[in-house]
Short mmCIF file of the N, C-alpha and C atoms (twelve columns), coordinates in Angstrom:
data_MODEL
# 
_entry.id   MODEL 
# 
loop_
_atom_site.group_PDB 
_atom_site.id 
_atom_site.type_symbol 
_atom_site.label_atom_id 
_atom_site.label_alt_id 
_atom_site.label_comp_id 
_atom_site.label_asym_id 
_atom_site.label_seq_id 
_atom_site.Cartn_x 
_atom_site.Cartn_y 
_atom_site.Cartn_z 
_atom_site.pdbx_PDB_model_num 
ATOM 1   N N  . MET A 1  103.245 121.179 97.439  1 
ATOM 2   C CA . MET A 1  101.331 121.064 96.781  1 
ATOM 3   C C  . MET A 1  100.887 120.848 96.270  1 
ATOM 4   N N  . ALA A 2  101.190 120.278 94.629  1 
ATOM 5   C CA . ALA A 2  100.450 119.999 93.189  1 
ATOM 6   C C  . ALA A 2  101.352 119.090 93.245  1 
ATOM 7   N N  . GLN A 3  102.133 117.677 93.815  1 
ATOM 8   C CA . GLN A 3  102.560 117.010 93.969  1 
ATOM 9   C C  . GLN A 3  101.260 115.988 95.010  1 
ATOM 10  N N  . PHE A 4  101.307 116.753 96.079  1 
ATOM 11  C CA . PHE A 4  99.476  115.994 96.944  1 
ATOM 12  C C  . PHE A 4  98.478  116.159 95.864  1 
ATOM 13  N N  . GLN A 5  97.867  117.618 95.440  1 
ATOM 14  C CA . GLN A 5  96.282  117.851 94.673  1 
ATOM 15  C C  . GLN A 5  96.602  116.101 93.934  1 
ATOM 16  N N  . GLU A 6  98.291  115.665 92.982  1 
ATOM 17  C CA . GLU A 6  98.461  115.588 91.897  1 
ATOM 18  C C  . GLU A 6  98.041  113.440 92.631  1 
ATOM 19  N N  . LEU A 7  98.646  113.752 93.611  1 
ATOM 20  C CA . LEU A 7  97.853  111.906 94.721  1 
ATOM 21  C C  . LEU A 7  96.609  111.909 94.896  1 
ATOM 22  N N  . ALA A 8  96.842  113.005 95.037  1 
ATOM 23  C CA . ALA A 8  94.565  113.363 95.544  1 
ATOM 24  C C  . ALA A 8  93.822  112.945 94.192  1 
ATOM 25  N N  . GLU A 9  94.445  113.896 93.347  1 
ATOM 26  C CA . GLU A 9  92.954  113.022 91.957  1 
ATOM 27  C C  . GLU A 9  93.673  111.572 91.728  1 
ATOM 28  N N  . VAL A 10 94.300  110.811 91.540  1 
ATOM 29  C CA . VAL A 10 94.950  109.707 91.505  1 
ATOM 30  C C  . VAL A 10 94.588  108.395 92.312  1 
ATOM 31  N N  . ILE A 11 93.979  108.972 92.998  1 
ATOM 32  C CA . ILE A 11 93.433  108.817 94.429  1 
ATOM 33  C C  . ILE A 11 91.899  108.273 94.265  1 
ATOM 34  N N  . ARG A 12 91.368  109.313 93.645  1 
ATOM 35  C CA . ARG A 12 90.039  109.844 93.832  1 
ATOM 36  C C  . ARG A 12 89.637  108.990 92.630  1 
ATOM 37  N N  . LEU A 13 90.799  109.251 91.442  1 
ATOM 38  C CA . LEU A 13 89.769  108.784 90.454  1 
ATOM 39  C C  . LEU A 13 89.883  106.869 90.831  1 
ATOM 40  N N  . HIS A 14 90.843  106.171 91.761  1 
ATOM 41  C CA . HIS A 14 90.625  104.493 91.516  1 
ATOM 42  C C  . HIS A 14 89.856  104.435 92.650  1 
ATOM 43  N N  . ARG A 15 89.812  105.853 93.651  1 
ATOM 44  C CA . ARG A 15 88.279  104.949 93.782  1 
ATOM 45  C C  . ARG A 15 86.854  104.752 93.841  1 
ATOM 46  N N  . LYS A 16 86.977  106.140 92.416  1 
ATOM 47  C CA . LYS A 16 85.729  105.307 92.085  1 
ATOM 48  C C  . LYS A 16 85.201  104.714 90.324  1 
ATOM 49  N N  . VAL A 17 86.871  104.403 90.112  1 
ATOM 50  C CA . VAL A 17 86.874  103.324 88.778  1 
ATOM 51  C C  . VAL A 17 86.662  101.801 89.848  1 
ATOM 52  N N  . ALA A 18 86.785  101.902 90.930  1 
ATOM 53  C CA . ALA A 18 86.406  100.657 91.253  1 
ATOM 54  C C  . ALA A 18 85.477  100.256 92.318  1 
ATOM 55  N N  . GLY A 19 84.810  100.898 92.165  1 
ATOM 56  C CA . GLY A 19 83.647  102.226 92.839  1 
ATOM 57  C C  . GLY A 19 82.549  101.603 94.139  1 
ATOM 58  N N  . LEU A 20 83.467  102.245 93.780  1 
ATOM 59  C CA . LEU A 20 84.041  102.753 96.117  1 
ATOM 60  C C  . LEU A 20 83.901  103.566 96.724  1 
ATOM 61  N N  . SER A 21 83.150  103.719 97.785  1 
ATOM 62  C CA . SER A 21 82.738  104.902 98.463  1 
ATOM 63  C C  . SER A 21 83.165  105.104 99.215  1 
ATOM 64  N N  . ARG A 22 84.095  106.253 100.612 1 
ATOM 65  C CA . ARG A 22 85.501  106.306 101.079 1 
ATOM 66  C C  . ARG A 22 85.366  105.646 101.758 1 
ATOM 67  N N  . VAL A 23 83.601  105.195 102.773 1 
ATOM 68  C CA . VAL A 23 83.248  104.621 103.362 1 
ATOM 69  C C  . VAL A 23 84.293  103.263 103.534 1 
ATOM 70  N N  . GLN A 24 84.035  102.319 102.079 1 
ATOM 71  C CA . GLN A 24 84.361  101.087 101.665 1 
ATOM 72  C C  . GLN A 24 85.534  101.191 102.012 1 
ATOM 73  N N  . LEU A 25 86.444  102.299 100.471 1 
ATOM 74  C CA . LEU A 25 87.331  102.194 100.727 1 
ATOM 75  C C  . LEU A 25 88.670  102.168 102.438 1 
ATOM 76  N N  . ALA A 26 88.159  102.799 103.311 1 
ATOM 77  C CA . ALA A 26 88.723  102.446 104.025 1 
ATOM 78  C C  . ALA A 26 88.394  102.116 105.306 1 
ATOM 79  N N  . GLU A 27 87.354  101.201 105.284 1 
ATOM 80  C CA . GLU A 27 87.116  99.995  105.626 1 
ATOM 81  C C  . GLU A 27 88.091  99.233  105.060 1 
ATOM 82  N N  . LEU A 28 87.881  98.983  103.903 1 
ATOM 83  C CA . LEU A 28 89.360  98.052  102.432 1 
ATOM 84  C C  . LEU A 28 90.882  97.592  103.812 1 
ATOM 85  N N  . ALA A 29 90.803  99.459  103.536 1 
ATOM 86  C CA . ALA A 29 92.855  99.509  103.847 1 
ATOM 87  C C  . ALA A 29 92.265  99.411  106.063 1 
ATOM 88  N N  . GLY A 30 91.470  99.821  106.083 1 
ATOM 89  C CA . GLY A 30 91.866  99.334  107.983 1 
ATOM 90  C C  . GLY A 30 92.256  100.510 108.185 1 
ATOM 91  N N  . VAL A 31 92.222  101.534 107.854 1 
ATOM 92  C CA . VAL A 31 91.998  103.462 108.109 1 
ATOM 93  C C  . VAL A 31 90.648  103.919 108.563 1 
ATOM 94  N N  . GLY A 32 90.561  105.760 109.088 1 
ATOM 95  C CA . GLY A 32 89.566  105.587 109.533 1 
ATOM 96  C C  . GLY A 32 89.085  106.522 108.339 1 
ATOM 97  N N  . LYS A 33 87.537  106.438 107.659 1 
ATOM 98  C CA . LYS A 33 86.861  107.095 106.407 1 
ATOM 99  C C  . LYS A 33 87.101  108.740 106.607 1 
ATOM 100 N N  . THR A 34 87.786  109.564 108.503 1 
ATOM 101 C CA . THR A 34 87.955  110.812 107.414 1 
ATOM 102 C C  . THR A 34 89.454  110.715 107.068 1 
ATOM 103 N N  . VAL A 35 90.538  109.922 107.104 1 
ATOM 104 C CA . VAL A 35 91.682  110.068 106.330 1 
ATOM 105 C C  . VAL A 35 91.418  110.589 104.276 1 
ATOM 106 N N  . ILE A 36 90.433  109.380 104.357 1 
ATOM 107 C CA . ILE A 36 90.536  108.978 103.364 1 
ATOM 108 C C  . ILE A 36 89.852  110.453 102.291 1 
ATOM 109 N N  . TYR A 37 88.832  110.962 103.576 1 
ATOM 110 C CA . TYR A 37 88.299  112.282 103.128 1 
ATOM 111 C C  . TYR A 37 89.754  113.821 102.642 1 
ATOM 112 N N  . ASP A 38 90.359  112.767 103.365 1 
ATOM 113 C CA . ASP A 38 91.471  114.172 103.793 1 
ATOM 114 C C  . ASP A 38 92.158  113.578 102.352 1 
ATOM 115 N N  . ILE A 39 93.384  113.082 102.572 1 
ATOM 116 C CA . ILE A 39 93.693  112.710 101.183 1 
ATOM 117 C C  . ILE A 39 93.336  113.532 99.813  1 
ATOM 118 N N  . GLU A 40 92.142  113.054 100.043 1 
ATOM 119 C CA . GLU A 40 91.336  113.390 98.760  1 
ATOM 120 C C  . GLU A 40 91.346  114.597 98.604  1 
ATOM 121 N N  . LYS A 41 91.574  115.340 99.923  1 
ATOM 122 C CA . LYS A 41 91.416  117.202 99.659  1 
ATOM 123 C C  . LYS A 41 92.193  117.929 99.405  1 
ATOM 124 N N  . GLY A 42 93.247  116.519 99.315  1 
ATOM 125 C CA . GLY A 42 95.114  117.561 99.657  1 
ATOM 126 C C  . GLY A 42 95.642  117.525 100.599 1 
ATOM 127 N N  . LYS A 43 95.728  116.988 101.605 1 
ATOM 128 C CA . LYS A 43 95.180  117.305 102.868 1 
ATOM 129 C C  . LYS A 43 97.394  117.108 102.544 1 
ATOM 130 N N  . GLU A 44 98.630  117.578 103.499 1 
ATOM 131 C CA . GLU A 44 99.753  116.863 103.327 1 
ATOM 132 C C  . GLU A 44 100.577 116.475 104.295 1 
ATOM 133 N N  . ALA A 45 100.085 116.294 105.012 1 
ATOM 134 C CA . ALA A 45 100.387 115.688 106.217 1 
ATOM 135 C C  . ALA A 45 99.501  114.266 106.656 1 
ATOM 136 N N  . ILE A 46 100.418 112.788 105.730 1 
ATOM 137 C CA . ILE A 46 99.961  111.497 106.138 1 
ATOM 138 C C  . ILE A 46 100.490 110.455 107.067 1 
ATOM 139 N N  . GLN A 47 100.784 109.800 107.133 1 
ATOM 140 C CA . GLN A 47 101.539 108.914 107.460 1 
ATOM 141 C C  . GLN A 47 101.984 107.815 106.601 1 
ATOM 142 N N  . LEU A 48 102.825 107.808 105.893 1 
ATOM 143 C CA . LEU A 48 103.457 106.758 105.235 1 
ATOM 144 C C  . LEU A 48 103.064 105.576 105.149 1 
ATOM 145 N N  . ASP A 49 102.838 105.031 106.286 1 
ATOM 146 C CA . ASP A 49 101.758 103.594 106.532 1 
ATOM 147 C C  . ASP A 49 100.934 103.815 106.335 1 
ATOM 148 N N  . THR A 50 99.686  104.201 105.880 1 
ATOM 149 C CA . THR A 50 98.355  105.037 106.182 1 
ATOM 150 C C  . THR A 50 98.301  104.938 104.612 1 
ATOM 151 N N  . LEU A 51 98.733  105.464 104.100 1 
ATOM 152 C CA . LEU A 51 99.305  106.188 102.510 1 
ATOM 153 C C  . LEU A 51 99.527  104.659 101.842 1 
ATOM 154 N N  . GLN A 52 100.406 103.701 101.949 1 
ATOM 155 C CA . GLN A 52 100.207 102.171 101.494 1 
ATOM 156 C C  . GLN A 52 99.465  101.477 101.463 1 
ATOM 157 N N  . LYS A 53 98.879  101.970 102.439 1 
ATOM 158 C CA . LYS A 53 97.225  100.871 103.155 1 
ATOM 159 C C  . LYS A 53 96.167  101.114 101.996 1 
ATOM 160 N N  . ILE A 54 96.104  102.754 101.952 1 
ATOM 161 C CA . ILE A 54 95.176  103.336 100.876 1 
ATOM 162 C C  . ILE A 54 95.797  102.041 99.533  1 
ATOM 163 N N  . LEU A 55 96.793  103.024 98.980  1 
ATOM 164 C CA . LEU A 55 97.085  102.468 97.657  1 
ATOM 165 C C  . LEU A 55 97.043  101.130 97.268  1 
ATOM 166 N N  . LYS A 56 96.702  100.205 98.460  1 
ATOM 167 C CA . LYS A 56 96.824  98.697  98.851  1 
ATOM 168 C C  . LYS A 56 96.470  97.966  97.762  1 
ATOM 169 N N  . VAL A 57 95.068  98.937  98.802  1 
ATOM 170 C CA . VAL A 57 94.472  98.428  97.810  1 
ATOM 171 C C  . VAL A 57 93.429  98.556  96.471  1 
ATOM 172 N N  . LEU A 58 94.427  99.628  96.387  1 
ATOM 173 C CA . LEU A 58 93.295  100.594 95.075  1 
ATOM 174 C C  . LEU A 58 94.874  99.858  93.803  1 
ATOM 175 N N  . ASN A 59 95.452  98.886  94.882  1 
ATOM 176 C CA . ASN A 59 95.950  98.546  93.459  1 
ATOM 177 C C  . ASN A 59 97.396  99.969  92.774  1 
ATOM 178 N N  . ILE A 60 97.512  101.233 93.596  1 
ATOM 179 C CA . ILE A 60 98.471  101.824 92.890  1 
ATOM 180 C C  . ILE A 60 99.857  101.539 93.507  1 
ATOM 181 N N  . LYS A 61 100.527 101.612 92.454  1 
ATOM 182 C CA . LYS A 61 102.542 101.421 92.668  1 
ATOM 183 C C  . LYS A 61 103.219 103.093 93.280  1 
ATOM 184 N N  . ILE A 62 103.300 103.464 93.901  1 
ATOM 185 C CA . ILE A 62 104.709 104.443 93.959  1 
ATOM 186 C C  . ILE A 62 106.349 103.989 93.123  1 
ATOM 187 N N  . MET A 63 106.684 104.941 92.024  1 
ATOM 188 C CA . MET A 63 107.829 104.989 92.185  1 
ATOM 189 C C  . MET A 63 108.327 106.291 92.740  1 
ATOM 190 N N  . LEU A 64 109.816 106.361 92.821  1 
ATOM 191 C CA . LEU A 64 110.789 107.438 93.457  1 
ATOM 192 C C  . LEU A 64 111.034 107.418 91.950  1 
ATOM 193 N N  . THR A 65 111.837 108.932 91.766  1 
ATOM 194 C CA . THR A 65 113.048 108.797 90.819  1 
ATOM 195 C C  . THR A 65 114.159 109.688 91.861  1 
ATOM 196 N N  . SER A 66 114.992 109.324 90.988  1 
ATOM 197 C CA . SER A 66 116.292 110.269 91.713  1 
ATOM 198 C C  . SER A 66 118.073 110.231 90.824  1 
ATOM 199 N N  . PRO A 67 117.963 111.600 90.178  1 
ATOM 200 C CA . PRO A 67 118.641 112.048 89.764  1 
ATOM 201 C C  . PRO A 67 120.197 111.272 89.756  1 
ATOM 202 N N  . LEU A 68 120.523 111.558 91.262  1 
ATOM 203 C CA . LEU A 68 121.569 111.405 91.677  1 
ATOM 204 C C  . LEU A 68 121.499 109.918 91.753  1 
ATOM 205 N N  . MET A 69 120.647 108.415 91.227  1 
ATOM 206 C CA . MET A 69 120.299 107.150 91.233  1 
ATOM 207 C C  . MET A 69 120.771 106.610 89.940  1 
ATOM 208 N N  . GLU A 70 120.098 107.849 89.322  1 
ATOM 209 C CA . GLU A 70 120.416 107.561 87.142  1 
ATOM 210 C C  . GLU A 70 121.477 107.693 87.214  1 
ATOM 211 N N  . ASP A 71 122.039 108.986 87.603  1 
ATOM 212 C CA . ASP A 71 123.904 108.928 87.627  1 
ATOM 213 C C  . ASP A 71 124.672 108.165 87.805  1 
ATOM 214 N N  . LEU A 72 124.635 108.148 88.686  1 
ATOM 215 C CA . LEU A 72 125.335 106.630 89.842  1 
ATOM 216 C C  . LEU A 72 125.369 105.485 88.891  1 
ATOM 217 N N  . GLN A 73 123.858 105.496 88.063  1 
ATOM 218 C CA . GLN A 73 123.682 104.264 87.655  1 
ATOM 219 C C  . GLN A 73 124.073 103.866 86.447  1 
ATOM 220 N N  . ASN A 74 124.278 105.536 85.861  1 
ATOM 221 C CA . ASN A 74 125.542 105.327 84.141  1 
ATOM 222 C C  . ASN A 74 126.434 105.685 84.021  1 
ATOM 223 N N  . SER A 75 126.789 105.744 85.483  1 
ATOM 224 C CA . SER A 75 128.329 105.474 85.267  1 
ATOM 225 C C  . SER A 75 129.058 104.360 85.409  1 
ATOM 226 N N  . GLU A 76 127.945 103.729 85.903  1 
ATOM 227 C CA . GLU A 76 128.515 102.104 86.356  1 
ATOM 228 C C  . GLU A 76 128.608 101.658 84.620  1 
ATOM 229 N N  . ASN A 77 126.985 101.671 84.289  1 
ATOM 230 C CA . ASN A 77 126.927 100.885 82.791  1 
ATOM 231 C C  . ASN A 77 128.031 101.835 81.996  1 
ATOM 232 N N  . GLU A 78 128.546 102.857 82.157  1 
ATOM 233 C CA . GLU A 78 129.582 103.409 81.230  1 
ATOM 234 C C  . GLU A 78 131.481 102.900 81.373  1 
ATOM 235 N N  . LYS A 79 131.150 102.450 82.901  1 
ATOM 236 C CA . LYS A 79 132.129 100.902 83.443  1 
ATOM 237 C C  . LYS A 79 132.837 100.132 82.975  1 
ATOM 238 N N  . GLY A 80 131.327 99.782  82.974  1 
ATOM 239 C CA . GLY A 80 131.067 98.173  82.273  1 
ATOM 240 C C  . GLY A 80 131.666 96.075  82.649  1 
# 
């Protein structure tokens, strides 16, 4: 739940700094205005492609971290 709320806050902040209303962001992203409202309220169910459209408009990138992948890369670097 905390991660969705953090995402909501990041989107809301970027939207406001960009000077966009929810309706304007929705139009630019090609999604319904209720989608923006739902995300900013922390709704946990959203399609990934919809989220990607919104993040692209706001110039936000998602980065994944994986302890397993980090361990694998470290192991390969040690073998060198």
